[in-house]
Short mmCIF file of C-alpha atoms and ligand atoms in Angstrom, two decimals:
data_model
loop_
_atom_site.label_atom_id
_atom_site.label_comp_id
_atom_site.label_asym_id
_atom_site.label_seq_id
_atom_site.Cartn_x
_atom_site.Cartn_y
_atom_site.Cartn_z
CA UNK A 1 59.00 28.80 -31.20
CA UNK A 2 55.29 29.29 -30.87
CA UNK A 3 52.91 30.37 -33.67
CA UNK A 4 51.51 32.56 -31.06
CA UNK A 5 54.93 34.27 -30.26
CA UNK A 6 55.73 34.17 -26.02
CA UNK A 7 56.93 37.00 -24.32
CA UNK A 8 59.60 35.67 -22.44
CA UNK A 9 60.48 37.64 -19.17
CA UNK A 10 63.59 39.29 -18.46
CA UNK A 11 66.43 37.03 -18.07
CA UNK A 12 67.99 36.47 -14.92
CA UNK A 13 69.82 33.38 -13.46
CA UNK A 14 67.96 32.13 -10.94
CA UNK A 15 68.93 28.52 -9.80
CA UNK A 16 69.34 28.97 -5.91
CA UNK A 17 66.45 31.21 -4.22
CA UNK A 18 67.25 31.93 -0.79
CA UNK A 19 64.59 31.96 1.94
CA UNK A 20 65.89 34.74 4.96
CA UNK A 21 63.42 35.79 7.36
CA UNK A 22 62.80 39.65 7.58
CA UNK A 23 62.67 39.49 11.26
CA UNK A 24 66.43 38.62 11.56
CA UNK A 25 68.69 40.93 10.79
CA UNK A 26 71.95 38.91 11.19
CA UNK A 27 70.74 36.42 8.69
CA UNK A 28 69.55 39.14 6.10
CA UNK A 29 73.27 40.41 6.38
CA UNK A 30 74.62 36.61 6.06
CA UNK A 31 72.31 36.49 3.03
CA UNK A 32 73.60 39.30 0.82
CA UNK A 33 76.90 37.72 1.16
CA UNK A 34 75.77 34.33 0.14
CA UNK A 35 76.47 32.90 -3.32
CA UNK A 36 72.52 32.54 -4.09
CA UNK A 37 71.34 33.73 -7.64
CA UNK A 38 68.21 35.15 -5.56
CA UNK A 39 67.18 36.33 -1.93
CA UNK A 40 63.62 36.37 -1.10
CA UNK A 41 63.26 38.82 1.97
CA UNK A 42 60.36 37.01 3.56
CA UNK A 43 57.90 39.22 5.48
CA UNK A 44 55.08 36.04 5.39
CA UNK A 45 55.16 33.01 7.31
CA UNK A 46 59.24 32.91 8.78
CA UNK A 47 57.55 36.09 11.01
CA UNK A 48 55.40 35.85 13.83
CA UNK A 49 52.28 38.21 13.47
CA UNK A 50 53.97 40.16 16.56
CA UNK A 51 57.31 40.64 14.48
CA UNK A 52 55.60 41.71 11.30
CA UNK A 53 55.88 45.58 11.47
CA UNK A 54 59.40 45.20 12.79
CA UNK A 55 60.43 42.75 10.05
CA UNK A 56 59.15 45.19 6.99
CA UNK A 57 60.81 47.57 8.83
CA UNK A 58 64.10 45.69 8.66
CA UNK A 59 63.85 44.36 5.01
CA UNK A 60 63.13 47.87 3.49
CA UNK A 61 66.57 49.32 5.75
CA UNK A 62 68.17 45.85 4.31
CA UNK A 63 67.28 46.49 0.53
CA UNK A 64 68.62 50.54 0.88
CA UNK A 65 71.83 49.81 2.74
CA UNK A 66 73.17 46.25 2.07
CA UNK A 67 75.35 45.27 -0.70
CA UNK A 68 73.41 42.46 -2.60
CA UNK A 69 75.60 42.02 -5.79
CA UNK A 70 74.30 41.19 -8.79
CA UNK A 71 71.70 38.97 -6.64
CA UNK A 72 67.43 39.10 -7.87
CA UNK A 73 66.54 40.23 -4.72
CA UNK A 74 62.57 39.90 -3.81
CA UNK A 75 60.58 40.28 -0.92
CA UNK A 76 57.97 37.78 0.04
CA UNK A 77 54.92 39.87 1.27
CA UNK A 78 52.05 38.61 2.85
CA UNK A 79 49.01 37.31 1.05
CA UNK A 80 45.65 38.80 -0.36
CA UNK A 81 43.50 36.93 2.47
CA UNK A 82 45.96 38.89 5.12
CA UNK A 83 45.51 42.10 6.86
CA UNK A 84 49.23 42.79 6.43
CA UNK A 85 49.60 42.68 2.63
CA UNK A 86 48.07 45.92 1.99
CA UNK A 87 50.71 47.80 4.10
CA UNK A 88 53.67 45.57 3.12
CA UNK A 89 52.88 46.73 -0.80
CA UNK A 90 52.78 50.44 0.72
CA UNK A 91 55.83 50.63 2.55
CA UNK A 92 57.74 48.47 0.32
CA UNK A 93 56.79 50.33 -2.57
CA UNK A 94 57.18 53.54 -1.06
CA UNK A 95 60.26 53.15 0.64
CA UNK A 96 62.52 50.64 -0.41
CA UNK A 97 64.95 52.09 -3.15
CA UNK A 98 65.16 50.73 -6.99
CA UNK A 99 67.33 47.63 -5.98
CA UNK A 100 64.56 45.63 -5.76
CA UNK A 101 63.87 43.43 -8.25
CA UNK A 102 60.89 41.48 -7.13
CA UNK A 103 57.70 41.09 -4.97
CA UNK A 104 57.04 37.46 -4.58
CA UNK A 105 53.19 36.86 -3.87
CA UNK A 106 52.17 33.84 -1.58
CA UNK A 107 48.87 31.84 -1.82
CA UNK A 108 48.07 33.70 -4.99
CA UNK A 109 44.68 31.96 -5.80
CA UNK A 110 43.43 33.99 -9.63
CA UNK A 111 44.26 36.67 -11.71
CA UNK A 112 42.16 38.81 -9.63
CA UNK A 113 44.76 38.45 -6.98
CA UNK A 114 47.71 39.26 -9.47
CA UNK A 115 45.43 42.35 -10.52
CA UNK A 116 44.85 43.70 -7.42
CA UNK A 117 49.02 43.60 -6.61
CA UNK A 118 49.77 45.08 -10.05
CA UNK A 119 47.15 48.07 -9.44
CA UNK A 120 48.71 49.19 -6.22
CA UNK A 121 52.40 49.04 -7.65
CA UNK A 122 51.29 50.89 -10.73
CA UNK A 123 49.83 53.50 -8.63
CA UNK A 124 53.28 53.96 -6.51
CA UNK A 125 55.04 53.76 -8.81
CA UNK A 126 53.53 56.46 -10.43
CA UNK A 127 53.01 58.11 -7.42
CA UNK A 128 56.40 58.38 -6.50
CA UNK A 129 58.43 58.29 -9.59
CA UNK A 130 60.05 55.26 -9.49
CA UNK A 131 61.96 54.44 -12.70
CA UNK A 132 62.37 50.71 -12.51
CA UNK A 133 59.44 48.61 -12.94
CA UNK A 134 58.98 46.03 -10.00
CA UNK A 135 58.55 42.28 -11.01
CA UNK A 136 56.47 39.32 -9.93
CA UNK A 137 57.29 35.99 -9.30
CA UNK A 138 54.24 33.81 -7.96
CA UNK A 139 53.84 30.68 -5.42
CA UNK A 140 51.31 28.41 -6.47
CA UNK A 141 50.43 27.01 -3.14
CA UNK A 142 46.57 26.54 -3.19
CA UNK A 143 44.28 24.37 -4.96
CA UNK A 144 42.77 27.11 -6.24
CA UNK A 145 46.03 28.34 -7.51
CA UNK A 146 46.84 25.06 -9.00
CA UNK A 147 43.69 25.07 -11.05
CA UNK A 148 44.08 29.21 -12.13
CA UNK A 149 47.86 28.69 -12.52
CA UNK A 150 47.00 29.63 -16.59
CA UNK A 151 45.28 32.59 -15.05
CA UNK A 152 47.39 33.59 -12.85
CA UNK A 153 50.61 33.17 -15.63
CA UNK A 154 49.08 35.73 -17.73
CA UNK A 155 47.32 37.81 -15.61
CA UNK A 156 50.31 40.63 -15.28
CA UNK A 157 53.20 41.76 -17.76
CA UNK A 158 55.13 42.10 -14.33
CA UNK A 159 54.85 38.60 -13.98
CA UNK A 160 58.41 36.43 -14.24
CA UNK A 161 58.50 33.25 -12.61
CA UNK A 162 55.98 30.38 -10.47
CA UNK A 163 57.21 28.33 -7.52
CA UNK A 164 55.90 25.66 -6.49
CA UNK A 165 55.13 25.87 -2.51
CA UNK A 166 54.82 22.56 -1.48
CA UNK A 167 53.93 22.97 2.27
CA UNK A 168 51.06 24.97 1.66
CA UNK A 169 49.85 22.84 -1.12
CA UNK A 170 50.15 19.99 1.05
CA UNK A 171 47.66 21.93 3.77
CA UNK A 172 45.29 23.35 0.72
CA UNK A 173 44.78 19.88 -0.56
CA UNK A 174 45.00 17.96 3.12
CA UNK A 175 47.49 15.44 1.62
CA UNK A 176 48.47 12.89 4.27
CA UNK A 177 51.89 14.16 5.38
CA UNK A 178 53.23 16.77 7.64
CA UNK A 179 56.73 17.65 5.90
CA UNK A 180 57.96 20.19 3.48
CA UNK A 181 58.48 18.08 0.61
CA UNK A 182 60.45 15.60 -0.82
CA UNK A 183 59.09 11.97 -1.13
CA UNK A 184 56.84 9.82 1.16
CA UNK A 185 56.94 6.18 2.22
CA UNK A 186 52.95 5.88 1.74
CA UNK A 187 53.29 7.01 -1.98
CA UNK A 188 54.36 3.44 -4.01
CA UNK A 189 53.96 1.66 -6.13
CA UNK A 190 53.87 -2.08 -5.18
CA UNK A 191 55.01 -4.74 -8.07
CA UNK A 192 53.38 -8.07 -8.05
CA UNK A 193 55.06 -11.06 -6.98
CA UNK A 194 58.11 -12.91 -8.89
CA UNK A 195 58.23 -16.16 -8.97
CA UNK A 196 59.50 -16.52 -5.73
CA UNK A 197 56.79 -14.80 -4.32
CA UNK A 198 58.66 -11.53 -3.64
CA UNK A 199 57.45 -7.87 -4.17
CA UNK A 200 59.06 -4.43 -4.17
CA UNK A 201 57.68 -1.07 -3.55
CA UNK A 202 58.80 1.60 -6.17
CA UNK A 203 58.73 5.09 -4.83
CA UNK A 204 56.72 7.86 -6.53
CA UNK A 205 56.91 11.49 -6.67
CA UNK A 206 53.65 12.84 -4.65
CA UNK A 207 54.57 16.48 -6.30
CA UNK A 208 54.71 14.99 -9.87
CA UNK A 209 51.57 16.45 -11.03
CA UNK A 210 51.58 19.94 -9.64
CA UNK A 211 54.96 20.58 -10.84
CA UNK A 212 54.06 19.53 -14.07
CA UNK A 213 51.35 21.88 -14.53
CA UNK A 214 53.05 24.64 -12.50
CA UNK A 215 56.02 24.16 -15.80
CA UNK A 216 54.05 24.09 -18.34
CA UNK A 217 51.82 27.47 -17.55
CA UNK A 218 54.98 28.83 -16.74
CA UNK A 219 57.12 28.42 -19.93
CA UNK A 220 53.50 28.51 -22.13
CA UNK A 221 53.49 32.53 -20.87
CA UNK A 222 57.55 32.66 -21.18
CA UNK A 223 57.99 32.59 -17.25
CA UNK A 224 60.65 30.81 -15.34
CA UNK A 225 59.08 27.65 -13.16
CA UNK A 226 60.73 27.36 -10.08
CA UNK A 227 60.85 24.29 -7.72
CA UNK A 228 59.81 25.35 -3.37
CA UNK A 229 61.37 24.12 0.18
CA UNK A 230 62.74 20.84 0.44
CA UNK A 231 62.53 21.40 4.26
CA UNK A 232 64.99 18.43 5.72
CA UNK A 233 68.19 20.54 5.47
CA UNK A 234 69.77 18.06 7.21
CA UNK A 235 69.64 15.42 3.82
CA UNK A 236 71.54 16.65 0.84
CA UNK A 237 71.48 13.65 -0.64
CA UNK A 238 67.29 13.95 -0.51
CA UNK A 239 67.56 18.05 -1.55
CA UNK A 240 69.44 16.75 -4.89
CA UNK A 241 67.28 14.13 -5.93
CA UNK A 242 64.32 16.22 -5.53
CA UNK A 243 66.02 19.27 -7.57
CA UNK A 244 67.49 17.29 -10.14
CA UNK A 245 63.89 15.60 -10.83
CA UNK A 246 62.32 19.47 -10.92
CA UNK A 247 65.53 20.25 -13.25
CA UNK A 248 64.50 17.22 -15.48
CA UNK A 249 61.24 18.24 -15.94
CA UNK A 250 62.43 22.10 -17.32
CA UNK A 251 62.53 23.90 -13.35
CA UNK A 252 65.36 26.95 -13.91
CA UNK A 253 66.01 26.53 -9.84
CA UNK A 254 64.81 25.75 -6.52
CA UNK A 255 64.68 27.92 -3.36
CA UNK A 256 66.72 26.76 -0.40
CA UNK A 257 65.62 27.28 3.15
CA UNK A 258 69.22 26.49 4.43
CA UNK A 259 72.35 28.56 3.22
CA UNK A 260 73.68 24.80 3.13
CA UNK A 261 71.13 24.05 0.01
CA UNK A 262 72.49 26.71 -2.37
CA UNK A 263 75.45 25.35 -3.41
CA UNK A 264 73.31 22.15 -4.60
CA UNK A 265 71.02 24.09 -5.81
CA UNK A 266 73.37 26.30 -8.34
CA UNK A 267 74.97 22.71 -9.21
CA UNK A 268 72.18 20.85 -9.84
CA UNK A 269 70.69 23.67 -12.16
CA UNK A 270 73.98 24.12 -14.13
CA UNK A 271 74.31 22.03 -17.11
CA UNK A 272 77.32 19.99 -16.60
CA UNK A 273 79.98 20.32 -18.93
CA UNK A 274 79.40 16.49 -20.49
CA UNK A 275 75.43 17.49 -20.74
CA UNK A 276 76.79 20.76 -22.66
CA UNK A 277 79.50 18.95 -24.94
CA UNK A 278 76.61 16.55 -26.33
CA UNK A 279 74.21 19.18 -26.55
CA UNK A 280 77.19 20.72 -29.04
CA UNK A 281 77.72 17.37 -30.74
CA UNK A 282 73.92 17.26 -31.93
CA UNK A 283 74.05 20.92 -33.18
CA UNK A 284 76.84 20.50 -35.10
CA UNK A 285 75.55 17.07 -36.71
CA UNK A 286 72.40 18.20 -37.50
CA UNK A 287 73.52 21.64 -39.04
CA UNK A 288 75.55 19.41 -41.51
CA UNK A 289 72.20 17.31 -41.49
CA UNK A 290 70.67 20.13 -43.04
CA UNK A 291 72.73 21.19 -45.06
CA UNK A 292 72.75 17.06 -46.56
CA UNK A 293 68.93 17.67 -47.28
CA UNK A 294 67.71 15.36 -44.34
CA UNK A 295 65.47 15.95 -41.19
CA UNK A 296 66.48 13.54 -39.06
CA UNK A 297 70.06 11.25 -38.43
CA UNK A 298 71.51 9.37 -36.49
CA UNK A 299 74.03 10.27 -33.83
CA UNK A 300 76.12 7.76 -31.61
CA UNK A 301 73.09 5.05 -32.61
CA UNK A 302 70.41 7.25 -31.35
CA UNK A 303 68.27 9.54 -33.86
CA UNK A 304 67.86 12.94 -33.88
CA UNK A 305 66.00 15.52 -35.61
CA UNK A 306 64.88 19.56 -35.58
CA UNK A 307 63.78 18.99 -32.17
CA UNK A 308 66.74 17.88 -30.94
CA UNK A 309 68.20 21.01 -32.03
CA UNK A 310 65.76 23.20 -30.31
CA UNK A 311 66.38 20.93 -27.10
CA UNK A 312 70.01 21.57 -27.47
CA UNK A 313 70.11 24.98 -27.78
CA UNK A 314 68.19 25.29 -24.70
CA UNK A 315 70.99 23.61 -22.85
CA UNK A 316 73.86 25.50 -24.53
CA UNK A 317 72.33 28.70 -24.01
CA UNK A 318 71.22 27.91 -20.54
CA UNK A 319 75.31 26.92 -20.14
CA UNK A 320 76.42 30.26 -22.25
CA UNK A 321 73.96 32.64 -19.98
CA UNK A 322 75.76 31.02 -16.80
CA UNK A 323 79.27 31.35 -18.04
CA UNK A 324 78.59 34.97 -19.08
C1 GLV B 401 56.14 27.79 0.56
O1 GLV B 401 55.70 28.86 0.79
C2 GLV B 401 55.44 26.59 0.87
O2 GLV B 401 54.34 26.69 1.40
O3 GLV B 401 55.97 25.51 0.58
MG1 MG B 402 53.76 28.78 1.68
#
């Protein structure tokens, strides 16, 4: 708890994200039956510019006449520098029916961006008497954006969660690699020599940074961070370590570009059961902490104080919202 209270946005589970491009029909079909917390219905860069009236065309017949569930279902529209976003806000707005949940904005770069978006759903909305008020959820994916991510937090009431888009921040910031994240050989550490003259490389996390920043202008405006694309579908092993680090660092989920990647996803952003049982464990001690007159104890030869409670109850909670 803040002194200046946070409005925390509506909550929704949203540990897998599922990428399906608008253009294909079959997959948006495959993707209502999936077991992903959330769809994004992507009208930006899955479709070729030739494909992009027929894919909004698809996506808007997809959110009126498929079954999604209890799914968030969003639809990635194209971005503010675009010729296509204006009529993708139009047609989405004006057609689609009150099942969706979400527009998901690309290479937002300020508040002005965020502005612009909310104006022109306000005005449909009004326009044609829609009763449920659309959300936002926002890829930081410039430099730009990483620098207004504050900005761009705040800038709408609409507003519910950031992802981090790691391709196009790659491209924005012309980092040295060429693949949708994950970790890269160039980025070490190298340890000086032992005595025997040895010396190892310790990997780093190139993304460390961003997602930091992305998390903490996220949760500092009550907004769910979300971790992008690990693009190597092909290396689960890879997918969990890089979803478990966004996890450690206070990430609610990650997208998957693979229908393979959502099952890891909705694991590695449940708390596990042992996770959950100690979160219990320090609750309990320190209510009877409390109650003793102290701030702080010790537990199992570790200490723990009020914070520890609030971190706890974060993880039980997270654990009780799941189960429910
Ligand atoms: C997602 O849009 C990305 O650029 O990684
Ligand atoms: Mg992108």
């Amino acid at each position: 708890m803040a002194f200046t209270p946070i409005t925390e946005a509506p909550s929704r589970i949203n540990r897998s994200e599922l990428a399906v491009p608008g253009s294909n029909t079959r997959f948006l079909e495959k993707a209502a039956q999936s077991d992903a917390d959330a769809v994004f219905l992507d009208l930006e860069d899955a479709v070729a510019p030739s494909d992009k009236d027929q894919a909004r065309k698809n996506v808007i017949e997809a959110i009126n006449d498929l079954d999604w569930g209890s799914k968030i279902l969003s639809v990635r529209i194209n971005g503010p520098s675009t010729e296509y976003m204006y009529r993708d806000v139009v047609d989405l707005m004006e057609q689609a029916g009150e099942r969706l949940d979400l527009i998901m904005l690309p290479m937002v770069d300020n508040g002005k961006d965020v502005y612009a978006l909310d104006m022109m759903c306000t005005q449909i909305e009004a326009a044609k008497g829609r009763k449920k008020r659309v959300g936002f959820e926002h890829i930081i994916e410039t430099a730009q954006g990483l620098m207004n991510v504050n900005e761009i937090a705040a800038a709408s009431p609409r507003n519910e969660s950031l992802h981090f888009g790691v391709a196009d921040f790659a491209a924005s910031t012309k980092a040295r690699t060429t693949q949708i994240g994950g970790p890269n050989p160039d980025y070490v550490v190298l340890t000086h020599p032992d005595e025997a003259g040895n010396r190892d490389t310790h990997w780093g996390d190139m993304w460390h940074y961003a997602i930091v920043r992305i998390v903490v202008a996220a949760r500092s405006h009550g907004l769910r961070p979300i971790d992008g694309p690990f693009g190597d579908f092909s290396d689960p092993e890879g997918y969990r370590a890089q979803a478990n680090r966004a996890a450690v660092l206070g990430c609610e989920g990650k997208w998957a570009i693979h229908p393979s990647q959502i099952d890891l996803a909705n694991d590695v952003f449940s708390p596990s059961d042992e996770d959950v049982a100690q979160a219990k464990e320090i609750i309990v001690a320190m209510e009877a902490a409390l109650k003793e007159g102290k701030g702080a104890v010790s537990l199992n030869g570790k200490l723990i104080d009020i914070a520890s409670i609030k971190q706890a109850e974060a993880m039980v909670t997270m654990s009780e919202r799941l189960k429910a």
